[in-house]
């Protein structure tokens, strides 16, 4: 009774309100990741944007955000998570205002880059704050709710964007960020306690520069690969610079007295297990969600808003199950390793079902069943993965841990889109009817233009659908392998920790009993 009361007293009484505030900040960042795609036709018309301009409008945000993740995580640990949240919200709000009233493609690209800086600070800080204000007992539920908001953000972007673009000009998709950023700043200033690493006073400027160059180089190579070709000079040079910079970053961090990323984290088996599995899961999920949108629009024939509405059940299932606390309950009952393995296996089954049931003749009914199964797997698995990463590092390094998690998600998702997209294109080209021009394999649109008869056009659509199905099955395999790998490594880590803890327990030495007292009667 007294122990429970003591624990309750040490908990932050405003912790759930703090979670709501930082989840709102996270929601804004995630909505902005998807909302711009719907505005492409209007941007092309109003700003005279070229295809290259559009690509940079989309990629500038992702490139800057992913390039600064490690630096932003270190910044929040060294100078304070509350300070980082405020800086991120302000930068995001100012960048959104500049984007809304941009008069040229160049201005919009620059504004999106500024928003990426704010997004990096927010992405790495929100989860770190969750680690600070919740204790071990409530942490799984808190991370589950944080993950539910993330899922809702991904799904609500197309819906919010579609509704705004139907009634207002394209700048409205950025203006909605401003009141949220202002509200977030006021709430963070009043509610969120400051926390930072007491040993992190000295900045690591060299490490920050190397990590930013390395991350930006590799992410740029991933983004540019499908467009320029994986063997092109642009991609190879960017990848080479990125790999060289990251190698130099690792060497620097191993020897500098105050590193921005403690390389000792990678000696933790639980941390490595979650990172390794998370990379494969992000690969499969990122690529498969990309393919899902392609299937809904180009195979099943829905427009962007209709496609967005039809992906909503996936996010709603994740939100509902995590709000109900399912992920936290499974985590307590099964443990991290088994929760991840079971959840990702269920998710992989849903992805494989998409490949089989997502056909025009079945309508949306088959797809709905697939999305519900996927959501049932994602709901417990993704919070468990985040929990595994964040609880395997010291609390004072929470920003760095969140940065590593964000980096894994960015790399895995980017590689998934690039590689599974390449598989789609390759399979599509192989299935195209003979007689079409060489450029037909470049896109479904080009192939349909070259297919003069309805029969040929039907064959082209069937070929594209076949490519999507093949890629989705590979994505499902990546997800289940990622879940199994993470579960296996985390189980081994738990056994190793239990073994070390058993050896570390103090032992009680039993002295030999004294010889019995005897009397000589002779």
Short mmCIF file of C-alpha atoms in Angstrom, two decimals:
data_model
loop_
_atom_site.label_atom_id
_atom_site.label_comp_id
_atom_site.label_asym_id
_atom_site.label_seq_id
_atom_site.Cartn_x
_atom_site.Cartn_y
_atom_site.Cartn_z
CA UNK A 1 0.00 0.00 0.00
CA UNK A 2 2.72 2.45 1.04
CA UNK A 3 4.94 1.45 -1.91
CA UNK A 4 2.12 2.08 -4.36
CA UNK A 5 1.43 5.46 -2.84
CA UNK A 6 5.11 6.38 -3.05
CA UNK A 7 5.28 5.47 -6.73
CA UNK A 8 2.13 7.47 -7.45
CA UNK A 9 3.60 10.51 -5.71
CA UNK A 10 6.78 10.43 -7.83
CA UNK A 11 4.83 10.32 -11.10
CA UNK A 12 4.30 13.60 -12.90
CA UNK A 13 0.62 14.46 -12.19
CA UNK A 14 0.31 16.10 -15.63
CA UNK A 15 1.99 13.27 -17.56
CA UNK A 16 -1.07 12.35 -19.68
CA UNK A 17 -1.70 15.97 -20.60
CA UNK A 18 1.98 16.26 -21.55
CA UNK A 19 1.59 13.17 -23.74
CA UNK A 20 -1.37 14.82 -25.49
CA UNK A 21 0.67 17.97 -26.16
CA UNK A 22 3.72 16.22 -27.62
CA UNK A 23 1.50 13.84 -29.61
CA UNK A 24 -0.12 16.90 -31.20
CA UNK A 25 3.34 18.12 -32.23
CA UNK A 26 4.14 14.68 -33.65
CA UNK A 27 0.82 14.65 -35.51
CA UNK A 28 1.64 17.88 -37.36
CA UNK A 29 4.97 16.50 -38.57
CA UNK A 30 3.46 13.25 -39.83
CA UNK A 31 0.49 14.88 -41.55
CA UNK A 32 2.92 17.10 -43.46
CA UNK A 33 4.79 14.03 -44.70
CA UNK A 34 1.83 13.00 -46.86
CA UNK A 35 -0.31 16.08 -47.44
CA UNK A 36 1.79 17.68 -50.18
CA UNK A 37 1.32 14.87 -52.69
CA UNK A 38 -2.31 15.83 -53.28
CA UNK A 39 -1.40 19.44 -54.12
CA UNK A 40 0.95 18.55 -56.99
CA UNK A 41 -1.53 19.39 -59.83
CA UNK A 42 -2.31 22.82 -58.36
CA UNK A 43 1.37 23.57 -57.68
CA UNK A 44 2.19 22.73 -61.28
CA UNK A 45 -0.50 25.12 -62.48
CA UNK A 46 -0.05 28.05 -60.04
CA UNK A 47 3.75 28.10 -59.65
CA UNK A 48 4.67 26.65 -63.03
CA UNK A 49 6.56 23.89 -61.22
CA UNK A 50 8.45 21.35 -63.33
CA UNK A 51 8.68 17.66 -62.51
CA UNK A 52 12.12 18.27 -60.96
CA UNK A 53 10.69 21.13 -58.86
CA UNK A 54 7.90 18.90 -57.57
CA UNK A 55 10.37 16.19 -56.61
CA UNK A 56 12.48 18.69 -54.66
CA UNK A 57 9.40 20.14 -52.94
CA UNK A 58 8.65 16.66 -51.61
CA UNK A 59 12.23 15.52 -51.04
CA UNK A 60 13.68 18.70 -49.47
CA UNK A 61 11.67 18.08 -46.32
CA UNK A 62 12.61 14.39 -46.04
CA UNK A 63 16.25 15.01 -46.94
CA UNK A 64 16.81 17.75 -44.36
CA UNK A 65 14.81 15.98 -41.66
CA UNK A 66 16.62 12.65 -42.00
CA UNK A 67 20.00 14.34 -42.40
CA UNK A 68 19.60 16.16 -39.08
CA UNK A 69 18.05 13.38 -36.97
CA UNK A 70 21.22 12.37 -35.12
CA UNK A 71 22.26 15.99 -34.65
CA UNK A 72 18.79 16.93 -33.38
CA UNK A 73 18.79 14.01 -30.93
CA UNK A 74 22.16 15.07 -29.56
CA UNK A 75 20.98 18.69 -29.34
CA UNK A 76 17.94 17.71 -27.26
CA UNK A 77 20.06 15.59 -24.88
CA UNK A 78 22.69 18.30 -24.40
CA UNK A 79 20.58 21.46 -24.25
CA UNK A 80 17.21 20.19 -23.04
CA UNK A 81 14.22 18.42 -24.55
CA UNK A 82 11.77 21.18 -23.67
CA UNK A 83 14.00 23.72 -25.40
CA UNK A 84 14.22 21.44 -28.45
CA UNK A 85 10.44 21.03 -28.60
CA UNK A 86 9.94 24.80 -28.52
CA UNK A 87 12.61 25.37 -31.18
CA UNK A 88 11.15 22.63 -33.38
CA UNK A 89 7.61 23.99 -33.13
CA UNK A 90 8.74 27.55 -33.90
CA UNK A 91 10.81 26.49 -36.91
CA UNK A 92 8.01 24.31 -38.19
CA UNK A 93 5.47 27.12 -37.81
CA UNK A 94 7.66 29.75 -39.49
CA UNK A 95 8.51 27.34 -42.31
CA UNK A 96 4.81 26.55 -42.80
CA UNK A 97 3.96 30.26 -43.02
CA UNK A 98 6.71 30.80 -45.62
CA UNK A 99 5.55 27.75 -47.59
CA UNK A 100 1.90 28.88 -47.65
CA UNK A 101 2.77 32.22 -49.24
CA UNK A 102 5.60 31.12 -51.54
CA UNK A 103 5.60 32.86 -54.91
CA UNK A 104 7.96 30.48 -56.71
CA UNK A 105 9.09 26.88 -56.68
CA UNK A 106 12.45 27.89 -55.20
CA UNK A 107 10.81 29.66 -52.27
CA UNK A 108 8.61 26.66 -51.53
CA UNK A 109 11.58 24.27 -51.67
CA UNK A 110 13.53 26.49 -49.22
CA UNK A 111 10.53 26.72 -46.89
CA UNK A 112 10.11 22.93 -46.94
CA UNK A 113 13.78 22.55 -46.01
CA UNK A 114 13.25 24.87 -43.04
CA UNK A 115 10.26 22.79 -41.98
CA UNK A 116 12.54 19.73 -42.16
CA UNK A 117 14.80 21.24 -39.48
CA UNK A 118 11.81 21.71 -37.19
CA UNK A 119 10.58 18.22 -38.04
CA UNK A 120 13.92 16.66 -37.06
CA UNK A 121 13.82 18.38 -33.65
CA UNK A 122 10.23 17.31 -33.03
CA UNK A 123 10.69 13.71 -34.21
CA UNK A 124 13.63 13.06 -31.88
CA UNK A 125 12.27 14.95 -28.88
CA UNK A 126 8.68 13.78 -28.52
CA UNK A 127 9.56 10.15 -27.76
CA UNK A 128 12.43 11.27 -25.48
CA UNK A 129 9.97 13.31 -23.40
CA UNK A 130 7.68 10.28 -23.10
CA UNK A 131 10.63 8.37 -21.62
CA UNK A 132 11.19 11.13 -19.06
CA UNK A 133 7.66 11.62 -17.71
CA UNK A 134 6.42 8.01 -17.54
CA UNK A 135 7.71 5.25 -15.29
CA UNK A 136 8.43 1.68 -16.34
CA UNK A 137 4.91 0.46 -15.52
CA UNK A 138 3.05 3.04 -17.59
CA UNK A 139 5.61 3.41 -20.39
CA UNK A 140 4.22 0.65 -22.70
CA UNK A 141 0.76 2.23 -22.68
CA UNK A 142 2.19 5.72 -23.25
CA UNK A 143 4.31 4.55 -26.20
CA UNK A 144 1.27 2.71 -27.56
CA UNK A 145 -0.77 5.92 -27.55
CA UNK A 146 2.16 7.82 -29.10
CA UNK A 147 2.30 5.18 -31.86
CA UNK A 148 -1.46 5.41 -32.36
CA UNK A 149 -1.18 9.16 -32.97
CA UNK A 150 1.62 8.47 -35.47
CA UNK A 151 -0.57 6.02 -37.37
CA UNK A 152 -3.46 8.48 -37.36
CA UNK A 153 -1.12 11.18 -38.74
CA UNK A 154 -0.10 9.06 -41.71
CA UNK A 155 -3.71 8.23 -42.54
CA UNK A 156 -5.23 11.65 -41.93
CA UNK A 157 -2.79 13.54 -44.19
CA UNK A 158 -4.55 12.66 -47.47
CA UNK A 159 -7.99 13.20 -45.91
CA UNK A 160 -7.15 16.63 -44.47
CA UNK A 161 -5.30 17.65 -47.61
CA UNK A 162 -8.10 16.52 -49.90
CA UNK A 163 -10.74 18.39 -47.90
CA UNK A 164 -8.72 21.62 -47.85
CA UNK A 165 -7.81 21.49 -51.53
CA UNK A 166 -11.46 20.96 -52.43
CA UNK A 167 -12.40 24.34 -50.90
CA UNK A 168 -9.23 26.49 -50.61
CA UNK A 169 -5.97 27.28 -52.42
CA UNK A 170 -2.93 25.02 -52.05
CA UNK A 171 -1.33 27.19 -49.33
CA UNK A 172 -4.06 26.15 -46.90
CA UNK A 173 -2.38 22.76 -46.39
CA UNK A 174 0.50 24.62 -44.72
CA UNK A 175 -1.53 27.26 -42.87
CA UNK A 176 -3.23 24.58 -40.74
CA UNK A 177 0.15 23.92 -39.11
CA UNK A 178 0.45 27.42 -37.68
CA UNK A 179 -2.30 27.40 -35.00
CA UNK A 180 -1.20 23.93 -33.94
CA UNK A 181 2.44 25.10 -33.64
CA UNK A 182 1.39 28.16 -31.58
CA UNK A 183 -0.86 26.09 -29.32
CA UNK A 184 1.94 23.57 -28.93
CA UNK A 185 4.46 26.24 -27.93
CA UNK A 186 2.18 27.61 -25.20
CA UNK A 187 1.37 24.12 -23.88
CA UNK A 188 5.01 22.96 -23.92
CA UNK A 189 6.14 26.13 -22.12
CA UNK A 190 3.55 25.60 -19.36
CA UNK A 191 3.44 21.82 -19.00
CA UNK A 192 6.57 20.01 -20.15
CA UNK A 193 9.39 19.76 -17.58
CA UNK A 194 12.94 20.38 -18.76
CA UNK A 195 15.28 17.38 -18.91
CA UNK A 196 18.73 16.83 -20.39
CA UNK A 197 21.91 14.80 -20.12
CA UNK A 198 23.94 16.26 -17.22
CA UNK A 199 27.18 15.10 -18.89
CA UNK A 200 26.37 16.60 -22.29
CA UNK A 201 27.42 20.21 -21.94
CA UNK A 202 30.08 20.34 -24.67
CA UNK A 203 28.84 20.29 -28.30
CA UNK A 204 30.28 17.81 -30.82
CA UNK A 205 30.36 20.03 -33.91
CA UNK A 206 32.53 17.70 -35.99
CA UNK A 207 30.25 14.75 -35.26
CA UNK A 208 27.19 16.83 -36.12
CA UNK A 209 28.69 17.86 -39.48
CA UNK A 210 29.79 14.33 -40.39
CA UNK A 211 26.47 12.73 -39.43
CA UNK A 212 24.48 15.33 -41.37
CA UNK A 213 26.59 14.92 -44.52
CA UNK A 214 26.51 11.14 -44.23
CA UNK A 215 22.78 10.84 -43.66
CA UNK A 216 21.93 13.39 -46.35
CA UNK A 217 24.20 11.66 -48.88
CA UNK A 218 22.71 8.22 -48.38
CA UNK A 219 19.11 9.44 -48.25
CA UNK A 220 19.67 11.47 -51.43
CA UNK A 221 21.04 8.36 -53.15
CA UNK A 222 17.97 6.37 -52.08
CA UNK A 223 15.61 9.10 -53.29
CA UNK A 224 17.45 9.57 -56.61
CA UNK A 225 17.99 5.89 -57.42
CA UNK A 226 14.65 5.17 -59.09
CA UNK A 227 14.85 8.36 -61.18
CA UNK A 228 18.50 8.44 -62.29
CA UNK A 229 19.31 4.72 -62.11
CA UNK A 230 21.18 2.94 -59.32
CA UNK A 231 24.42 2.81 -61.34
CA UNK A 232 24.33 6.49 -62.35
CA UNK A 233 27.09 8.88 -61.34
CA UNK A 234 24.64 11.00 -59.31
CA UNK A 235 23.58 8.09 -57.12
CA UNK A 236 27.04 6.52 -56.77
CA UNK A 237 28.72 9.81 -55.84
CA UNK A 238 26.02 10.68 -53.29
CA UNK A 239 26.13 7.20 -51.77
CA UNK A 240 29.95 7.23 -51.69
CA UNK A 241 30.05 10.60 -49.92
CA UNK A 242 27.40 9.41 -47.46
CA UNK A 243 29.17 6.14 -46.62
CA UNK A 244 32.57 7.87 -46.26
CA UNK A 245 31.11 10.57 -44.00
CA UNK A 246 29.32 8.02 -41.79
CA UNK A 247 32.50 5.91 -41.53
CA UNK A 248 34.42 9.02 -40.47
CA UNK A 249 31.61 9.81 -38.03
CA UNK A 250 31.92 6.39 -36.36
CA UNK A 251 35.71 6.73 -36.04
CA UNK A 252 35.35 10.23 -34.63
CA UNK A 253 32.68 9.21 -32.10
CA UNK A 254 34.84 6.34 -30.84
CA UNK A 255 37.68 8.69 -29.89
CA UNK A 256 36.13 12.08 -29.04
CA UNK A 257 35.79 12.69 -25.26
CA UNK A 258 32.15 13.89 -25.52
CA UNK A 259 30.49 12.03 -28.45
CA UNK A 260 27.06 13.04 -29.72
CA UNK A 261 26.21 9.34 -30.19
CA UNK A 262 27.60 6.88 -27.67
CA UNK A 263 28.87 3.93 -29.74
CA UNK A 264 28.66 1.82 -26.59
CA UNK A 265 24.91 1.62 -27.23
CA UNK A 266 25.64 -0.83 -30.05
CA UNK A 267 27.18 -3.27 -27.55
CA UNK A 268 23.73 -3.68 -26.01
CA UNK A 269 22.15 -6.84 -27.43
CA UNK A 270 18.60 -5.65 -26.85
CA UNK A 271 19.32 -2.37 -28.64
CA UNK A 272 20.90 -4.19 -31.61
CA UNK A 273 18.03 -6.68 -31.79
CA UNK A 274 15.42 -3.94 -31.97
CA UNK A 275 17.45 -1.93 -34.50
CA UNK A 276 18.10 -4.93 -36.80
CA UNK A 277 14.51 -6.10 -36.79
CA UNK A 278 13.18 -2.56 -37.02
CA UNK A 279 15.16 -1.93 -40.19
CA UNK A 280 13.61 -4.90 -41.98
CA UNK A 281 10.14 -4.10 -40.66
CA UNK A 282 10.42 -0.47 -41.83
CA UNK A 283 11.67 -1.75 -45.20
CA UNK A 284 8.64 -3.99 -45.65
CA UNK A 285 6.12 -1.54 -44.22
CA UNK A 286 7.37 1.58 -46.04
CA UNK A 287 7.57 -0.18 -49.39
CA UNK A 288 4.30 -2.02 -49.00
CA UNK A 289 2.29 1.07 -47.98
CA UNK A 290 3.74 2.80 -51.04
CA UNK A 291 2.60 -0.15 -53.16
CA UNK A 292 -0.79 -0.13 -51.47
CA UNK A 293 -1.45 3.44 -52.62
CA UNK A 294 -0.32 2.47 -56.14
CA UNK A 295 -2.69 -0.49 -56.12
CA UNK A 296 -5.68 1.52 -54.92
CA UNK A 297 -5.19 4.24 -57.54
CA UNK A 298 -3.66 2.51 -60.56
CA UNK A 299 -5.08 -1.01 -60.23
CA UNK A 300 -8.44 -0.46 -58.51
CA UNK A 301 -9.02 2.95 -60.11
CA UNK A 302 -9.66 5.23 -57.10
CA UNK A 303 -8.72 8.91 -57.17
CA UNK A 304 -6.23 10.22 -54.50
CA UNK A 305 -8.91 11.27 -51.99
CA UNK A 306 -10.83 8.01 -52.44
CA UNK A 307 -7.59 6.08 -51.97
CA UNK A 308 -6.85 8.05 -48.80
CA UNK A 309 -10.30 7.28 -47.42
CA UNK A 310 -9.84 3.59 -48.13
CA UNK A 311 -6.53 3.39 -46.26
CA UNK A 312 -8.12 5.00 -43.19
CA UNK A 313 -9.37 1.65 -41.71
CA UNK A 314 -5.74 0.53 -41.29
CA UNK A 315 -4.88 3.55 -39.15
CA UNK A 316 -8.19 3.52 -37.29
CA UNK A 317 -7.66 -0.10 -36.20
CA UNK A 318 -4.18 0.77 -34.92
CA UNK A 319 -5.51 3.82 -33.06
CA UNK A 320 -8.48 1.97 -31.55
CA UNK A 321 -6.45 -1.01 -30.33
CA UNK A 322 -3.73 1.14 -28.80
CA UNK A 323 -6.19 3.51 -27.13
CA UNK A 324 -7.82 0.38 -25.67
CA UNK A 325 -4.39 -0.61 -24.34
CA UNK A 326 -4.08 -3.87 -26.31
CA UNK A 327 -0.40 -3.35 -27.08
CA UNK A 328 0.48 -2.68 -23.44
CA UNK A 329 -1.51 -5.72 -22.26
CA UNK A 330 0.14 -8.06 -24.79
CA UNK A 331 3.54 -6.66 -23.92
CA UNK A 332 2.98 -7.41 -20.25
CA UNK A 333 1.68 -10.93 -20.99
CA UNK A 334 3.97 -12.07 -23.83
CA UNK A 335 7.07 -9.93 -23.41
CA UNK A 336 8.70 -7.67 -26.01
CA UNK A 337 10.20 -10.43 -28.18
CA UNK A 338 7.02 -12.47 -28.60
CA UNK A 339 4.80 -9.39 -29.04
CA UNK A 340 6.96 -8.16 -31.93
CA UNK A 341 7.16 -11.60 -33.57
CA UNK A 342 3.41 -12.25 -33.34
CA UNK A 343 2.41 -8.73 -34.38
CA UNK A 344 4.68 -8.58 -37.42
CA UNK A 345 3.70 -12.08 -38.53
CA UNK A 346 0.06 -11.01 -38.46
CA UNK A 347 0.99 -7.86 -40.36
CA UNK A 348 2.81 -9.93 -42.99
CA UNK A 349 -0.26 -12.12 -43.40
CA UNK A 350 -2.30 -8.98 -44.07
CA UNK A 351 0.20 -7.79 -46.68
CA UNK A 352 0.16 -11.15 -48.42
CA UNK A 353 -3.65 -11.05 -48.40
CA UNK A 354 -3.49 -7.63 -50.12
CA UNK A 355 -1.52 -9.23 -52.95
CA UNK A 356 -4.06 -12.02 -53.36
CA UNK A 357 -7.38 -10.29 -52.62
CA UNK A 358 -6.68 -6.74 -53.88
CA UNK A 359 -8.05 -7.28 -57.38
CA UNK A 360 -10.61 -5.19 -59.32
CA UNK A 361 -13.14 -8.05 -59.50
CA UNK A 362 -13.27 -8.32 -55.70
CA UNK A 363 -13.87 -4.62 -55.10
CA UNK A 364 -12.90 -3.03 -51.82
CA UNK A 365 -14.34 -5.76 -49.59
CA UNK A 366 -11.29 -8.01 -49.89
CA UNK A 367 -8.93 -5.07 -49.39
CA UNK A 368 -10.78 -4.01 -46.22
CA UNK A 369 -10.25 -7.43 -44.64
CA UNK A 370 -6.54 -7.20 -45.46
CA UNK A 371 -6.22 -3.75 -43.90
CA UNK A 372 -7.94 -4.88 -40.70
CA UNK A 373 -5.55 -7.82 -40.34
CA UNK A 374 -2.55 -5.54 -40.98
CA UNK A 375 -3.79 -3.06 -38.37
CA UNK A 376 -4.25 -5.85 -35.86
CA UNK A 377 -0.58 -6.73 -36.25
CA UNK A 378 0.85 -3.23 -36.35
CA UNK A 379 -1.02 -2.10 -33.20
CA UNK A 380 0.98 -4.21 -30.71
CA UNK A 381 4.22 -4.64 -32.69
CA UNK A 382 5.27 -1.07 -33.45
CA UNK A 383 4.99 0.23 -29.84
CA UNK A 384 6.85 -2.88 -28.67
CA UNK A 385 9.65 -2.13 -31.14
CA UNK A 386 9.91 1.47 -29.93
CA UNK A 387 9.81 0.26 -26.33
CA UNK A 388 12.64 -2.19 -27.00
CA UNK A 389 14.86 0.55 -28.44
CA UNK A 390 14.12 3.24 -25.87
CA UNK A 391 14.35 1.03 -22.76
CA UNK A 392 17.71 -0.41 -23.80
CA UNK A 393 19.52 2.91 -23.39
CA UNK A 394 20.16 5.19 -20.39
CA UNK A 395 17.41 7.74 -19.73
CA UNK A 396 19.83 10.64 -20.19
CA UNK A 397 20.48 9.45 -23.79
CA UNK A 398 16.79 9.32 -24.72
CA UNK A 399 17.19 11.90 -27.49
CA UNK A 400 19.99 9.91 -29.12
CA UNK A 401 17.90 6.73 -28.87
CA UNK A 402 14.91 8.41 -30.51
CA UNK A 403 17.25 9.73 -33.23
CA UNK A 404 18.54 6.22 -33.95
CA UNK A 405 14.98 4.91 -34.09
CA UNK A 406 13.99 7.69 -36.48
CA UNK A 407 17.05 7.00 -38.62
CA UNK A 408 16.21 3.30 -38.83
CA UNK A 409 12.65 4.13 -39.87
CA UNK A 410 13.83 6.63 -42.50
CA UNK A 411 16.46 4.29 -43.98
CA UNK A 412 14.24 1.23 -43.90
CA UNK A 413 11.22 2.97 -45.37
CA UNK A 414 13.27 4.75 -48.05
CA UNK A 415 14.97 1.53 -49.08
CA UNK A 416 11.62 -0.25 -49.10
CA UNK A 417 10.08 2.29 -51.47
CA UNK A 418 13.16 2.28 -53.72
CA UNK A 419 13.82 -1.48 -53.87
CA UNK A 420 10.21 -2.71 -53.95
CA UNK A 421 9.49 0.00 -56.51
CA UNK A 422 12.35 -1.37 -58.60
CA UNK A 423 10.93 -4.89 -58.26
CA UNK A 424 7.55 -3.55 -59.41
CA UNK A 425 9.07 -1.89 -62.48
CA UNK A 426 11.12 -4.97 -63.37
CA UNK A 427 8.17 -7.34 -63.07
CA UNK A 428 5.92 -4.91 -64.95
CA UNK A 429 8.41 -4.75 -67.83
CA UNK A 430 8.65 -8.55 -67.96
CA UNK A 431 4.85 -8.99 -68.11
CA UNK A 432 4.14 -6.31 -70.74
CA UNK A 433 2.76 -7.60 -74.05
CA UNK A 434 5.28 -7.87 -76.88
CA UNK A 435 5.27 -5.08 -79.42
CA UNK A 436 5.14 -1.99 -77.22
CA UNK A 437 7.92 0.60 -77.48
CA UNK A 438 11.01 0.65 -75.27
CA UNK A 439 9.62 3.51 -73.16
CA UNK A 440 6.49 1.57 -72.20
CA UNK A 441 8.18 -0.11 -69.26
CA UNK A 442 8.95 3.26 -67.69
CA UNK A 443 5.44 3.84 -66.33
CA UNK A 444 1.88 2.61 -66.52
CA UNK A 445 0.82 5.91 -68.10
CA UNK A 446 3.37 5.62 -70.93
CA UNK A 447 2.49 1.98 -71.55
CA UNK A 448 -1.22 2.79 -71.80
CA UNK A 449 -0.50 5.56 -74.32
CA UNK A 450 1.34 3.08 -76.53
CA UNK A 451 -1.36 0.40 -76.18
CA UNK A 452 -3.74 1.43 -78.97
CA UNK A 453 -6.51 -1.15 -78.48
CA UNK A 454 -8.69 -1.90 -75.42
CA UNK A 455 -7.36 -5.48 -75.39
CA UNK A 456 -3.75 -4.28 -75.21
CA UNK A 457 -4.62 -1.74 -72.50
CA UNK A 458 -6.22 -4.51 -70.43
CA UNK A 459 -3.01 -6.57 -70.78
CA UNK A 460 -0.95 -3.56 -69.67
CA UNK A 461 -3.11 -3.10 -66.56
CA UNK A 462 -2.84 -6.82 -65.78
CA UNK A 463 0.95 -6.57 -66.13
CA UNK A 464 1.10 -3.65 -63.69
CA UNK A 465 -1.15 -5.48 -61.22
CA UNK A 466 1.17 -8.50 -61.47
CA UNK A 467 4.17 -6.32 -60.67
CA UNK A 468 2.39 -4.84 -57.64
CA UNK A 469 1.46 -8.30 -56.35
CA UNK A 470 5.04 -9.60 -56.68
CA UNK A 471 6.42 -6.58 -54.83
CA UNK A 472 3.83 -6.86 -52.05
CA UNK A 473 4.71 -10.50 -51.46
CA UNK A 474 8.39 -9.56 -51.13
CA UNK A 475 7.40 -6.78 -48.71
CA UNK A 476 5.38 -9.27 -46.65
CA UNK A 477 8.41 -11.60 -46.51
CA UNK A 478 10.60 -8.71 -45.30
CA UNK A 479 8.10 -7.88 -42.56
CA UNK A 480 7.84 -11.43 -41.22
CA UNK A 481 11.63 -11.91 -41.37
CA UNK A 482 12.10 -8.61 -39.56
CA UNK A 483 9.67 -9.61 -36.84
CA UNK A 484 11.26 -13.04 -36.41
CA UNK A 485 14.79 -11.60 -36.36
CA UNK A 486 13.87 -8.94 -33.82
CA UNK A 487 12.07 -11.49 -31.65
CA UNK A 488 14.99 -13.95 -31.77
CA UNK A 489 17.64 -11.34 -30.97
CA UNK A 490 15.57 -9.78 -28.18
CA UNK A 491 14.90 -13.20 -26.65
CA UNK A 492 18.63 -13.96 -26.67
CA UNK A 493 19.33 -10.56 -25.12
CA UNK A 494 16.79 -11.22 -22.35
CA UNK A 495 18.38 -14.59 -21.59
CA UNK A 496 21.84 -13.02 -21.51
CA UNK A 497 20.66 -10.25 -19.17
CA UNK A 498 18.98 -12.79 -16.88
CA UNK A 499 22.17 -14.89 -16.84
CA UNK A 500 24.32 -11.87 -15.98
CA UNK A 501 21.88 -10.78 -13.29
CA UNK A 502 21.98 -14.25 -11.72
CA UNK A 503 25.79 -14.17 -11.56
CA UNK A 504 25.73 -10.64 -10.17
CA UNK A 505 23.50 -11.54 -7.19
CA UNK A 506 25.32 -11.63 -3.83
CA UNK A 507 25.89 -15.16 -2.57
CA UNK A 508 25.65 -16.40 1.00
CA UNK A 509 28.61 -18.54 1.99
CA UNK A 510 27.79 -21.37 4.36
CA UNK A 511 30.66 -22.21 6.72
CA UNK A 512 31.22 -25.83 7.57
CA UNK A 513 29.51 -26.90 10.79
CA UNK A 514 31.86 -27.48 13.72
CA UNK A 515 32.68 -31.06 14.55
CA UNK A 516 30.24 -32.59 17.06
CA UNK A 517 31.28 -32.43 20.73
CA UNK A 518 32.43 -35.85 22.00
CA UNK A 519 33.52 -37.18 25.41
CA UNK A 520 36.16 -39.92 25.74
CA UNK A 521 34.88 -42.44 28.37
CA UNK A 522 37.80 -44.76 28.22
#
